[in-house]
Amino acid sequence: MERNTKKVSDSMVEQVFQVRPEHLNGAGRLFGGQLMAWIDEVAGLVGIRHSNGDVITASVDNLKFMRGAYLKDLIVLVGRITYVGHTSMDVRVDTYIEDHRGIRRSINRAYLTLVAVDENDKPRPVPGLTLENESEQAEWLAGEKRRELRGQRRKEGF
Ligand SMILES: CC(C)(COP(=O)(O)OP(=O)(O)OC[C@H]1O[C@@H](n2cnc3c(N)ncnc32)[C@H](O)[C@@H]1OP(=O)(O)O)[C@@H](O)C(=O)NCCC(=O)NCCS
């Protein structure tokens, strides 16, 4: 049977939070663990939308903190699917601070791998991905490379 496919835009998620006192660490900045929780949540929503069901986070492949955030900052997270395997999906989450003019400054970029699971938590197949432009094609190629590196890491134990 031919594999059903979806577009990147079908599952894209944009979520906005405001940094409140309970999100800060002792140094008065946004606590990194809080941001990671938001990133994981957004990635999970992208995975649920693409796969039409439950997902679990298998790994965080890469997570880069570029700048800090502070009380009252508006934090915008944009999640998009970049690559799919048979049951797994790679999701990129970009995080920005948005000022009152609507201008966004990038503060974090992360790549996560989600696995679609059935009611018994067993991996289940996901739809394929239709790539619509060059940047989606470039992300797909990078996803293939990351998958290759994960396999190598698993085999060689580094
Ligand atoms: C993720 C999990 C379901 C994979 O189970 P598994 O028995 O290894 O399943 P498989 O070997 O059949 O792999 C299934 C898919 O997951 C991928 N995968 C497995 N472990 C992975 C890892 N650490 N990182 C990235 N992908 C992984 C495989 O490459 C495969 O992808 P594909 O179908 O697209 O080729 C299992 O390891 C698990 O339940 N982990 C705990 C997840 C969890 O609790 N997360 C935190 C809370 S959400």
PDB file of N, CA and C in Angstrom, residues 71-113:
ATOM      1  N   LEU A  71      12.632  38.272  32.945  1.00  0.00           N
ATOM      2  CA  LEU A  71      11.254  38.481  33.376  1.00  0.00           C
ATOM      3  C   LEU A  71      10.477  39.323  32.357  1.00  0.00           C
ATOM      4  N   LYS A  72       9.272  38.891  32.061  1.00  0.00           N
ATOM      5  CA  LYS A  72       8.325  39.574  31.166  1.00  0.00           C
ATOM      6  C   LYS A  72       8.633  39.420  29.668  1.00  0.00           C
ATOM      7  N   ASP A  73       9.803  38.806  29.335  1.00  0.00           N
ATOM      8  CA  ASP A  73      10.076  38.589  27.902  1.00  0.00           C
ATOM      9  C   ASP A  73       8.992  37.696  27.299  1.00  0.00           C
ATOM     10  N   LEU A  74       8.648  37.980  26.049  1.00  0.00           N
ATOM     11  CA  LEU A  74       7.733  37.096  25.308  1.00  0.00           C
ATOM     12  C   LEU A  74       8.576  36.060  24.576  1.00  0.00           C
ATOM     13  N   ILE A  75       8.314  34.800  24.878  1.00  0.00           N
ATOM     14  CA  ILE A  75       9.089  33.699  24.299  1.00  0.00           C
ATOM     15  C   ILE A  75       8.228  33.000  23.258  1.00  0.00           C
ATOM     16  N   VAL A  76       8.722  32.977  22.019  1.00  0.00           N
ATOM     17  CA  VAL A  76       7.967  32.337  20.938  1.00  0.00           C
ATOM     18  C   VAL A  76       8.714  31.073  20.522  1.00  0.00           C
ATOM     19  N   LEU A  77       8.004  29.965  20.514  1.00  0.00           N
ATOM     20  CA  LEU A  77       8.608  28.703  20.065  1.00  0.00           C
ATOM     21  C   LEU A  77       7.924  28.266  18.774  1.00  0.00           C
ATOM     22  N   VAL A  78       8.745  27.934  17.774  1.00  0.00           N
ATOM     23  CA  VAL A  78       8.201  27.477  16.492  1.00  0.00           C
ATOM     24  C   VAL A  78       8.748  26.077  16.229  1.00  0.00           C
ATOM     25  N   GLY A  79       7.834  25.109  16.117  1.00  0.00           N
ATOM     26  CA  GLY A  79       8.251  23.723  15.893  1.00  0.00           C
ATOM     27  C   GLY A  79       7.842  23.268  14.508  1.00  0.00           C
ATOM     28  N   ARG A  80       8.759  22.590  13.826  1.00  0.00           N
ATOM     29  CA  ARG A  80       8.430  22.059  12.497  1.00  0.00           C
ATOM     30  C   ARG A  80       9.122  20.720  12.299  1.00  0.00           C
ATOM     31  N   ILE A  81       8.458  19.858  11.571  1.00  0.00           N
ATOM     32  CA  ILE A  81       9.025  18.533  11.305  1.00  0.00           C
ATOM     33  C   ILE A  81      10.050  18.659  10.188  1.00  0.00           C
ATOM     34  N   THR A  82      11.181  17.961  10.343  1.00  0.00           N
ATOM     35  CA  THR A  82      12.237  18.108   9.344  1.00  0.00           C
ATOM     36  C   THR A  82      12.552  16.804   8.626  1.00  0.00           C
ATOM     37  N   TYR A  83      12.213  15.680   9.277  1.00  0.00           N
ATOM     38  CA  TYR A  83      12.619  14.389   8.714  1.00  0.00           C
ATOM     39  C   TYR A  83      11.739  13.304   9.322  1.00  0.00           C
ATOM     40  N   VAL A  84      11.383  12.306   8.523  1.00  0.00           N
ATOM     41  CA  VAL A  84      10.673  11.153   9.110  1.00  0.00           C
ATOM     42  C   VAL A  84      11.359   9.860   8.703  1.00  0.00           C
ATOM     43  N   GLY A  85      11.377   8.928   9.634  1.00  0.00           N
ATOM     44  CA  GLY A  85      11.840   7.571   9.332  1.00  0.00           C
ATOM     45  C   GLY A  85      10.597   6.708   9.153  1.00  0.00           C
ATOM     46  N   HIS A  86      10.657   5.478   9.671  1.00  0.00           N
ATOM     47  CA  HIS A  86       9.498   4.586   9.571  1.00  0.00           C
ATOM     48  C   HIS A  86       8.501   4.897  10.703  1.00  0.00           C
ATOM     49  N   THR A  87       9.018   4.970  11.940  1.00  0.00           N
ATOM     50  CA  THR A  87       8.139   5.288  13.083  1.00  0.00           C
ATOM     51  C   THR A  87       8.600   6.550  13.813  1.00  0.00           C
ATOM     52  N   SER A  88       9.750   7.101  13.402  1.00  0.00           N
ATOM     53  CA  SER A  88      10.308   8.259  14.115  1.00  0.00           C
ATOM     54  C   SER A  88      10.198   9.533  13.288  1.00  0.00           C
ATOM     55  N   MET A  89      10.249  10.654  13.997  1.00  0.00           N
ATOM     56  CA  MET A  89      10.149  11.970  13.350  1.00  0.00           C
ATOM     57  C   MET A  89      11.174  12.901  13.996  1.00  0.00           C
ATOM     58  N   ASP A  90      11.898  13.655  13.177  1.00  0.00           N
ATOM     59  CA  ASP A  90      12.790  14.686  13.721  1.00  0.00           C
ATOM     60  C   ASP A  90      12.061  16.021  13.685  1.00  0.00           C
ATOM     61  N   VAL A  91      12.107  16.730  14.784  1.00  0.00           N
ATOM     62  CA  VAL A  91      11.417  18.018  14.881  1.00  0.00           C
ATOM     63  C   VAL A  91      12.432  19.076  15.298  1.00  0.00           C
ATOM     64  N   ARG A  92      12.419  20.189  14.577  1.00  0.00           N
ATOM     65  CA  ARG A  92      13.274  21.328  14.943  1.00  0.00           C
ATOM     66  C   ARG A  92      12.416  22.335  15.692  1.00  0.00           C
ATOM     67  N   VAL A  93      12.943  22.831  16.816  1.00  0.00           N
ATOM     68  CA  VAL A  93      12.216  23.869  17.550  1.00  0.00           C
ATOM     69  C   VAL A  93      13.124  25.088  17.675  1.00  0.00           C
ATOM     70  N   ASP A  94      12.669  26.210  17.114  1.00  0.00           N
ATOM     71  CA  ASP A  94      13.394  27.480  17.242  1.00  0.00           C
ATOM     72  C   ASP A  94      12.705  28.324  18.292  1.00  0.00           C
ATOM     73  N   THR A  95      13.504  28.923  19.170  1.00  0.00           N
ATOM     74  CA  THR A  95      12.938  29.776  20.210  1.00  0.00           C
ATOM     75  C   THR A  95      13.441  31.202  20.018  1.00  0.00           C
ATOM     76  N   TYR A  96      12.521  32.144  20.161  1.00  0.00           N
ATOM     77  CA  TYR A  96      12.842  33.568  19.964  1.00  0.00           C
ATOM     78  C   TYR A  96      12.324  34.376  21.145  1.00  0.00           C
ATOM     79  N   ILE A  97      12.949  35.555  21.344  1.00  0.00           N
ATOM     80  CA  ILE A  97      12.324  36.588  22.171  1.00  0.00           C
ATOM     81  C   ILE A  97      11.692  37.567  21.197  1.00  0.00           C
ATOM     82  N   GLU A  98      10.425  37.888  21.436  1.00  0.00           N
ATOM     83  CA  GLU A  98       9.729  38.835  20.541  1.00  0.00           C
ATOM     84  C   GLU A  98       9.530  40.149  21.279  1.00  0.00           C
ATOM     85  N   ASP A  99       9.984  41.244  20.682  1.00  0.00           N
ATOM     86  CA  ASP A  99       9.797  42.532  21.359  1.00  0.00           C
ATOM     87  C   ASP A  99       8.427  43.125  21.005  1.00  0.00           C
ATOM     88  N   HIS A 100       8.130  44.308  21.541  1.00  0.00           N
ATOM     89  CA  HIS A 100       6.783  44.856  21.372  1.00  0.00           C
ATOM     90  C   HIS A 100       6.490  45.337  19.952  1.00  0.00           C
ATOM     91  N   ARG A 101       7.558  45.392  19.108  1.00  0.00           N
ATOM     92  CA  ARG A 101       7.309  45.719  17.691  1.00  0.00           C
ATOM     93  C   ARG A 101       7.101  44.450  16.873  1.00  0.00           C
ATOM     94  N   GLY A 102       7.233  43.300  17.546  1.00  0.00           N
ATOM     95  CA  GLY A 102       7.048  42.029  16.833  1.00  0.00           C
ATOM     96  C   GLY A 102       8.341  41.508  16.231  1.00  0.00           C
ATOM     97  N   ILE A 103       9.471  42.152  16.584  1.00  0.00           N
ATOM     98  CA  ILE A 103      10.755  41.688  16.042  1.00  0.00           C
ATOM     99  C   ILE A 103      11.300  40.547  16.905  1.00  0.00           C
ATOM    100  N   ARG A 104      11.727  39.480  16.241  1.00  0.00           N
ATOM    101  CA  ARG A 104      12.173  38.271  16.947  1.00  0.00           C
ATOM    102  C   ARG A 104      13.689  38.115  16.915  1.00  0.00           C
ATOM    103  N   ARG A 105      14.238  37.755  18.102  1.00  0.00           N
ATOM    104  CA  ARG A 105      15.673  37.448  18.194  1.00  0.00           C
ATOM    105  C   ARG A 105      15.802  35.992  18.603  1.00  0.00           C
ATOM    106  N   SER A 106      16.601  35.248  17.852  1.00  0.00           N
ATOM    107  CA  SER A 106      16.740  33.823  18.132  1.00  0.00           C
ATOM    108  C   SER A 106      17.507  33.600  19.434  1.00  0.00           C
ATOM    109  N   ILE A 107      16.994  32.738  20.325  1.00  0.00           N
ATOM    110  CA  ILE A 107      17.743  32.442  21.560  1.00  0.00           C
ATOM    111  C   ILE A 107      18.074  30.957  21.709  1.00  0.00           C
ATOM    112  N   ASN A 108      17.406  30.088  20.951  1.00  0.00           N
ATOM    113  CA  ASN A 108      17.695  28.663  21.099  1.00  0.00           C
ATOM    114  C   ASN A 108      17.275  27.906  19.838  1.00  0.00           C
ATOM    115  N   ARG A 109      18.010  26.848  19.530  1.00  0.00           N
ATOM    116  CA  ARG A 109      17.594  25.943  18.447  1.00  0.00           C
ATOM    117  C   ARG A 109      17.805  24.507  18.929  1.00  0.00           C
ATOM    118  N   ALA A 110      16.804  23.682  18.711  1.00  0.00           N
ATOM    119  CA  ALA A 110      16.897  22.297  19.182  1.00  0.00           C
ATOM    120  C   ALA A 110      16.348  21.338  18.130  1.00  0.00           C
ATOM    121  N   TYR A 111      16.884  20.139  18.109  1.00  0.00           N
ATOM    122  CA  TYR A 111      16.369  19.055  17.270  1.00  0.00           C
ATOM    123  C   TYR A 111      16.050  17.872  18.177  1.00  0.00           C
ATOM    124  N   LEU A 112      14.822  17.373  18.057  1.00  0.00           N
ATOM    125  CA  LEU A 112      14.408  16.245  18.886  1.00  0.00           C
ATOM    126  C   LEU A 112      13.915  15.117  17.985  1.00  0.00           C
ATOM    127  N   THR A 113      14.053  13.895  18.470  1.00  0.00           N
ATOM    128  CA  THR A 113      13.468  12.758  17.748  1.00  0.00           C
ATOM    129  C   THR A 113      12.315  12.205  18.572  1.00  0.00           C
TER     130      THR A 113
END
